């Protein structure tokens, strides 16, 4: 294809026509139909020597951190020494390649000296036949040894690129058959060098150009990759025609698939149609769709988008499409913690409970009235030594208890009022005649049985004595004469109680008649 003018410098690459390292990781046009992929190695041709190596990080930064995985340069084709790799800049590229395992070093290698000297077809045919006969094998052997020595034995060799055109001395058109034979010799020579792992890329121009490129294809055993250089120029007035034209983009993809080869786009970019963002968009979309092994855009004017300021719209589209959709910083949704306001461990002031001594309020010893329990002596009744007369047992009437009528003691009654005193429980003295109890609402008066009436002693019943608080004060019983039928025994209640109730006595009526033979009780 037509190229801009290039200078031939003995130490530099004869043709700066080539394309710049291009895209890698998944490109996609900023089209809704495309998506970005990270498995397509991208690069751009920035310069042939150390300058090109130095510019790679800046291009990456311009693309928002997109990784540039392809380093692409050309060997000068003016003399055989350059084709043999006897140039210093190879060491710079080798160092870049070895710095990271997933990088790819792509090297365009001319097949003839004076490669851009506009050599006529007749001379080109003669050079091709010389190469097919092995006259140039030593040059390619030296190149292979040089690359292995530099530590880049896996270099992608784009050998005799754009062979279907008219620009280069290594073109195929003047003698296609010998050209294919020459290609095979170069590949066999370089593969014979120990340690090599080269891949050979067969890369024609898009379209027919001077000759249909399939006529130059040397065979599957000598080709590893089938590439294509595709600039925005005729034939093809738009991108759709570039796809469908004979030997166009679609035929390239189909041919590689039929031969089981990977594809590549070593050179692509703007050209005859100026700043054409639609071309850039569609080309990136095509690349993303067909997943080549690598692609590199030629980044100098008029082809480029970064180093060429003449194509601002295309530059914008290229940059937007290849800037990775890096996820923004994962700003964690602030887990607004329910502020665990630490309850200040305000120590509960251990206010020492003052050991207030419980005042030992002395329980006043309230003196209980010393009511002496009256020592009521059980009267020991002397058993009289009375002969038991054979006295018939009279019928003794059953005494009816009359709790409310006290039995008065015979004798004159002098009702003397008695001052009430403390209620003293009356001792339960079981004696037949009981003195009238001290009236007390709390102490029941035990029943008093009347004495057994004697036929000789009639006990007068007082006329309904009304019980009241006044207790008749008994008079001391008079001494009885001997052999009397009534026997009285004085009772001693103690000094205190005797003062209260007076002196008391228990009297017994005795019947000593001739017919009496039973003890009156």
PDB file of C-alpha atoms in Angstrom, residues 26-204:
ATOM      1  CA  UNK A  26      -9.803  -6.604  24.949  1.00  0.00           C
ATOM      2  CA  UNK A  27     -10.714  -3.745  22.782  1.00  0.00           C
ATOM      3  CA  UNK A  28     -14.114  -2.820  21.867  1.00  0.00           C
ATOM      4  CA  UNK A  29     -15.456   0.068  20.022  1.00  0.00           C
ATOM      5  CA  UNK A  30     -17.401   2.408  22.204  1.00  0.00           C
ATOM      6  CA  UNK A  31     -20.320   0.759  20.547  1.00  0.00           C
ATOM      7  CA  UNK A  32     -23.128  -0.786  22.502  1.00  0.00           C
ATOM      8  CA  UNK A  33     -22.561  -3.985  20.544  1.00  0.00           C
ATOM      9  CA  UNK A  34     -18.991  -4.376  21.639  1.00  0.00           C
ATOM     10  CA  UNK A  35     -17.425  -5.228  24.922  1.00  0.00           C
ATOM     11  CA  UNK A  36     -13.908  -4.948  26.099  1.00  0.00           C
ATOM     12  CA  UNK A  37     -11.720  -7.958  26.445  1.00  0.00           C
ATOM     13  CA  UNK A  38      -8.491  -8.411  28.283  1.00  0.00           C
ATOM     14  CA  UNK A  39      -7.163 -11.341  26.259  1.00  0.00           C
ATOM     15  CA  UNK A  40      -6.112  -9.386  23.135  1.00  0.00           C
ATOM     16  CA  UNK A  41      -2.579  -8.059  23.428  1.00  0.00           C
ATOM     17  CA  UNK A  42      -2.383  -4.403  22.418  1.00  0.00           C
ATOM     18  CA  UNK A  43       0.461  -2.166  21.353  1.00  0.00           C
ATOM     19  CA  UNK A  44       1.454   0.762  19.158  1.00  0.00           C
ATOM     20  CA  UNK A  45       4.410   1.543  17.017  1.00  0.00           C
ATOM     21  CA  UNK A  46       5.918   4.632  18.728  1.00  0.00           C
ATOM     22  CA  UNK A  47       9.516   4.578  17.438  1.00  0.00           C
ATOM     23  CA  UNK A  48      11.971   1.909  16.327  1.00  0.00           C
ATOM     24  CA  UNK A  49      14.595   2.428  19.036  1.00  0.00           C
ATOM     25  CA  UNK A  50      14.970   3.290  22.726  1.00  0.00           C
ATOM     26  CA  UNK A  51      12.608   6.239  22.301  1.00  0.00           C
ATOM     27  CA  UNK A  52       9.830   3.876  21.347  1.00  0.00           C
ATOM     28  CA  UNK A  53      10.494   1.810  24.484  1.00  0.00           C
ATOM     29  CA  UNK A  54      10.481   4.937  26.654  1.00  0.00           C
ATOM     30  CA  UNK A  55       7.130   6.141  25.277  1.00  0.00           C
ATOM     31  CA  UNK A  56       5.187   3.009  26.176  1.00  0.00           C
ATOM     32  CA  UNK A  57       4.430   4.018  29.801  1.00  0.00           C
ATOM     33  CA  UNK A  58       3.158   7.414  28.649  1.00  0.00           C
ATOM     34  CA  UNK A  59       0.774   5.854  26.162  1.00  0.00           C
ATOM     35  CA  UNK A  60      -0.460   3.565  28.893  1.00  0.00           C
ATOM     36  CA  UNK A  61      -1.095   6.538  31.158  1.00  0.00           C
ATOM     37  CA  UNK A  62      -2.940   8.360  28.348  1.00  0.00           C
ATOM     38  CA  UNK A  63      -5.184   5.331  28.012  1.00  0.00           C
ATOM     39  CA  UNK A  64      -6.091   5.424  31.675  1.00  0.00           C
ATOM     40  CA  UNK A  65      -3.717   2.688  32.740  1.00  0.00           C
ATOM     41  CA  UNK A  66      -4.350   0.269  29.860  1.00  0.00           C
ATOM     42  CA  UNK A  67      -1.554  -2.277  29.838  1.00  0.00           C
ATOM     43  CA  UNK A  68       0.602  -2.102  26.718  1.00  0.00           C
ATOM     44  CA  UNK A  69       1.568  -5.717  26.169  1.00  0.00           C
ATOM     45  CA  UNK A  70       3.033  -5.518  22.638  1.00  0.00           C
ATOM     46  CA  UNK A  71       6.383  -3.934  21.817  1.00  0.00           C
ATOM     47  CA  UNK A  72       6.678  -3.454  18.048  1.00  0.00           C
ATOM     48  CA  UNK A  73       9.689  -2.352  15.992  1.00  0.00           C
ATOM     49  CA  UNK A  74      11.427  -2.862  12.633  1.00  0.00           C
ATOM     50  CA  UNK A  75      14.923  -3.867  11.589  1.00  0.00           C
ATOM     51  CA  UNK A  76      16.529  -1.478   9.074  1.00  0.00           C
ATOM     52  CA  UNK A  77      16.475  -2.932   5.559  1.00  0.00           C
ATOM     53  CA  UNK A  78      19.150  -0.872   3.923  1.00  0.00           C
ATOM     54  CA  UNK A  79      22.071  -3.259   4.482  1.00  0.00           C
ATOM     55  CA  UNK A  80      22.428  -6.882   5.485  1.00  0.00           C
ATOM     56  CA  UNK A  81      24.108  -5.934   8.732  1.00  0.00           C
ATOM     57  CA  UNK A  82      20.850  -4.409   9.969  1.00  0.00           C
ATOM     58  CA  UNK A  83      18.867  -7.457   8.924  1.00  0.00           C
ATOM     59  CA  UNK A  84      21.292  -9.630  10.886  1.00  0.00           C
ATOM     60  CA  UNK A  85      20.236  -7.727  14.043  1.00  0.00           C
ATOM     61  CA  UNK A  86      23.520  -5.907  14.390  1.00  0.00           C
ATOM     62  CA  UNK A  87      21.778  -2.875  15.936  1.00  0.00           C
ATOM     63  CA  UNK A  88      21.932  -1.646  19.508  1.00  0.00           C
ATOM     64  CA  UNK A  89      18.243  -0.996  20.055  1.00  0.00           C
ATOM     65  CA  UNK A  90      17.414  -4.729  20.033  1.00  0.00           C
ATOM     66  CA  UNK A  91      18.889  -4.972  23.517  1.00  0.00           C
ATOM     67  CA  UNK A  92      16.471  -2.258  24.759  1.00  0.00           C
ATOM     68  CA  UNK A  93      13.473  -4.101  23.390  1.00  0.00           C
ATOM     69  CA  UNK A  94      14.727  -7.394  24.746  1.00  0.00           C
ATOM     70  CA  UNK A  95      15.018  -5.878  28.221  1.00  0.00           C
ATOM     71  CA  UNK A  96      11.459  -4.520  28.007  1.00  0.00           C
ATOM     72  CA  UNK A  97      10.118  -7.896  26.872  1.00  0.00           C
ATOM     73  CA  UNK A  98      11.827  -9.841  29.672  1.00  0.00           C
ATOM     74  CA  UNK A  99      10.539  -7.492  32.351  1.00  0.00           C
ATOM     75  CA  UNK A 100       7.124  -9.170  32.258  1.00  0.00           C
ATOM     76  CA  UNK A 101       6.142 -12.670  31.209  1.00  0.00           C
ATOM     77  CA  UNK A 102       2.917 -11.823  29.361  1.00  0.00           C
ATOM     78  CA  UNK A 103       4.557  -9.302  27.025  1.00  0.00           C
ATOM     79  CA  UNK A 104       4.997  -9.892  23.328  1.00  0.00           C
ATOM     80  CA  UNK A 105       7.891  -8.646  21.203  1.00  0.00           C
ATOM     81  CA  UNK A 106       6.989  -8.198  17.505  1.00  0.00           C
ATOM     82  CA  UNK A 107       9.860  -7.644  15.069  1.00  0.00           C
ATOM     83  CA  UNK A 108       9.383  -6.816  11.374  1.00  0.00           C
ATOM     84  CA  UNK A 109      12.248  -8.412   9.390  1.00  0.00           C
ATOM     85  CA  UNK A 110      13.019  -7.439   5.753  1.00  0.00           C
ATOM     86  CA  UNK A 111      13.945 -10.239   3.312  1.00  0.00           C
ATOM     87  CA  UNK A 112      16.180  -8.090   1.078  1.00  0.00           C
ATOM     88  CA  UNK A 113      18.766  -5.334   1.482  1.00  0.00           C
ATOM     89  CA  UNK A 114      17.956  -1.970  -0.107  1.00  0.00           C
ATOM     90  CA  UNK A 115      14.402  -2.839   0.777  1.00  0.00           C
ATOM     91  CA  UNK A 116      12.945   0.608  -0.047  1.00  0.00           C
ATOM     92  CA  UNK A 117      15.170   1.574  -2.915  1.00  0.00           C
ATOM     93  CA  UNK A 118      12.541   1.243  -5.597  1.00  0.00           C
ATOM     94  CA  UNK A 119      14.298  -1.705  -7.158  1.00  0.00           C
ATOM     95  CA  UNK A 120      12.619  -2.705 -10.435  1.00  0.00           C
ATOM     96  CA  UNK A 121      10.763  -6.011 -10.767  1.00  0.00           C
ATOM     97  CA  UNK A 122      13.520  -7.587 -12.919  1.00  0.00           C
ATOM     98  CA  UNK A 123      16.111  -7.114 -10.193  1.00  0.00           C
ATOM     99  CA  UNK A 124      13.643  -8.166  -7.482  1.00  0.00           C
ATOM    100  CA  UNK A 125      13.060 -11.440  -9.331  1.00  0.00           C
ATOM    101  CA  UNK A 126      16.787 -12.104  -9.456  1.00  0.00           C
ATOM    102  CA  UNK A 127      17.180 -11.409  -5.715  1.00  0.00           C
ATOM    103  CA  UNK A 128      14.256 -13.693  -4.931  1.00  0.00           C
ATOM    104  CA  UNK A 129      15.835 -16.565  -6.849  1.00  0.00           C
ATOM    105  CA  UNK A 130      19.110 -16.004  -5.027  1.00  0.00           C
ATOM    106  CA  UNK A 131      17.377 -16.243  -1.723  1.00  0.00           C
ATOM    107  CA  UNK A 132      15.518 -19.392  -2.755  1.00  0.00           C
ATOM    108  CA  UNK A 133      18.881 -20.924  -3.591  1.00  0.00           C
ATOM    109  CA  UNK A 134      20.217 -20.218  -0.063  1.00  0.00           C
ATOM    110  CA  UNK A 135      22.475 -17.275  -0.843  1.00  0.00           C
ATOM    111  CA  UNK A 136      21.168 -15.296   2.145  1.00  0.00           C
ATOM    112  CA  UNK A 137      20.811 -18.044   4.733  1.00  0.00           C
ATOM    113  CA  UNK A 138      23.773 -16.834   6.828  1.00  0.00           C
ATOM    114  CA  UNK A 139      22.124 -13.442   7.435  1.00  0.00           C
ATOM    115  CA  UNK A 140      19.031 -14.989   8.988  1.00  0.00           C
ATOM    116  CA  UNK A 141      21.049 -17.496  10.990  1.00  0.00           C
ATOM    117  CA  UNK A 142      22.926 -14.607  12.614  1.00  0.00           C
ATOM    118  CA  UNK A 143      19.652 -12.845  13.391  1.00  0.00           C
ATOM    119  CA  UNK A 144      18.240 -15.934  15.086  1.00  0.00           C
ATOM    120  CA  UNK A 145      21.389 -16.389  17.159  1.00  0.00           C
ATOM    121  CA  UNK A 146      21.318 -12.730  18.149  1.00  0.00           C
ATOM    122  CA  UNK A 147      17.708 -12.919  19.401  1.00  0.00           C
ATOM    123  CA  UNK A 148      18.349 -16.100  21.363  1.00  0.00           C
ATOM    124  CA  UNK A 149      21.424 -14.521  22.921  1.00  0.00           C
ATOM    125  CA  UNK A 150      19.395 -11.459  23.974  1.00  0.00           C
ATOM    126  CA  UNK A 151      16.915 -13.732  25.718  1.00  0.00           C
ATOM    127  CA  UNK A 152      13.971 -13.215  23.370  1.00  0.00           C
ATOM    128  CA  UNK A 153      13.791 -16.558  21.529  1.00  0.00           C
ATOM    129  CA  UNK A 154       9.958 -16.315  21.385  1.00  0.00           C
ATOM    130  CA  UNK A 155       9.941 -13.177  19.223  1.00  0.00           C
ATOM    131  CA  UNK A 156       7.146 -12.882  16.648  1.00  0.00           C
ATOM    132  CA  UNK A 157       8.894 -12.480  13.289  1.00  0.00           C
ATOM    133  CA  UNK A 158       6.800 -10.523  10.737  1.00  0.00           C
ATOM    134  CA  UNK A 159       8.870 -11.715   7.761  1.00  0.00           C
ATOM    135  CA  UNK A 160       8.645  -9.915   4.379  1.00  0.00           C
ATOM    136  CA  UNK A 161       5.465  -7.967   5.416  1.00  0.00           C
ATOM    137  CA  UNK A 162       3.084  -6.564   2.740  1.00  0.00           C
ATOM    138  CA  UNK A 163       4.587  -8.920   0.169  1.00  0.00           C
ATOM    139  CA  UNK A 164       1.495  -8.498  -2.100  1.00  0.00           C
ATOM    140  CA  UNK A 165       2.205  -4.767  -2.608  1.00  0.00           C
ATOM    141  CA  UNK A 166       4.636  -2.755  -4.694  1.00  0.00           C
ATOM    142  CA  UNK A 167       6.607  -0.847  -2.081  1.00  0.00           C
ATOM    143  CA  UNK A 168       9.343  -3.200  -0.873  1.00  0.00           C
ATOM    144  CA  UNK A 169      12.155  -5.076  -2.539  1.00  0.00           C
ATOM    145  CA  UNK A 170      11.043  -8.248  -0.738  1.00  0.00           C
ATOM    146  CA  UNK A 171       7.706  -8.178  -2.632  1.00  0.00           C
ATOM    147  CA  UNK A 172       6.256 -11.397  -4.013  1.00  0.00           C
ATOM    148  CA  UNK A 173       4.746 -10.291  -7.321  1.00  0.00           C
ATOM    149  CA  UNK A 174       7.812 -10.631  -9.604  1.00  0.00           C
ATOM    150  CA  UNK A 175       8.239 -14.355  -8.828  1.00  0.00           C
ATOM    151  CA  UNK A 176       5.622 -15.872  -6.466  1.00  0.00           C
ATOM    152  CA  UNK A 177       6.918 -19.443  -6.616  1.00  0.00           C
ATOM    153  CA  UNK A 178      10.520 -18.628  -5.793  1.00  0.00           C
ATOM    154  CA  UNK A 179       9.304 -16.154  -3.209  1.00  0.00           C
ATOM    155  CA  UNK A 180       7.531 -18.938  -1.351  1.00  0.00           C
ATOM    156  CA  UNK A 181      10.646 -21.101  -1.639  1.00  0.00           C
ATOM    157  CA  UNK A 182      12.729 -18.249  -0.263  1.00  0.00           C
ATOM    158  CA  UNK A 183      10.322 -17.808   2.728  1.00  0.00           C
ATOM    159  CA  UNK A 184      10.617 -21.495   3.566  1.00  0.00           C
ATOM    160  CA  UNK A 185      14.443 -21.314   3.548  1.00  0.00           C
ATOM    161  CA  UNK A 186      14.485 -18.362   5.927  1.00  0.00           C
ATOM    162  CA  UNK A 187      12.066 -20.090   8.356  1.00  0.00           C
ATOM    163  CA  UNK A 188      13.988 -23.381   8.237  1.00  0.00           C
ATOM    164  CA  UNK A 189      17.295 -21.578   8.810  1.00  0.00           C
ATOM    165  CA  UNK A 190      16.082 -19.665  11.850  1.00  0.00           C
ATOM    166  CA  UNK A 191      14.282 -22.642  13.351  1.00  0.00           C
ATOM    167  CA  UNK A 192      17.518 -24.623  13.139  1.00  0.00           C
ATOM    168  CA  UNK A 193      19.181 -22.346  15.721  1.00  0.00           C
ATOM    169  CA  UNK A 194      19.207 -24.021  19.160  1.00  0.00           C
ATOM    170  CA  UNK A 195      16.942 -22.431  21.770  1.00  0.00           C
ATOM    171  CA  UNK A 196      14.645 -20.644  19.352  1.00  0.00           C
ATOM    172  CA  UNK A 197      10.861 -20.499  19.852  1.00  0.00           C
ATOM    173  CA  UNK A 198      10.010 -18.068  17.053  1.00  0.00           C
ATOM    174  CA  UNK A 199       6.566 -17.541  15.574  1.00  0.00           C
ATOM    175  CA  UNK A 200       6.393 -16.481  11.930  1.00  0.00           C
ATOM    176  CA  UNK A 201       3.654 -14.049  10.937  1.00  0.00           C
ATOM    177  CA  UNK A 202       2.565 -13.916   7.266  1.00  0.00           C
ATOM    178  CA  UNK A 203       1.073 -10.364   6.979  1.00  0.00           C
ATOM    179  CA  UNK A 204      -0.070  -9.043   3.564  1.00  0.00           C
TER     180      UNK A 204
END
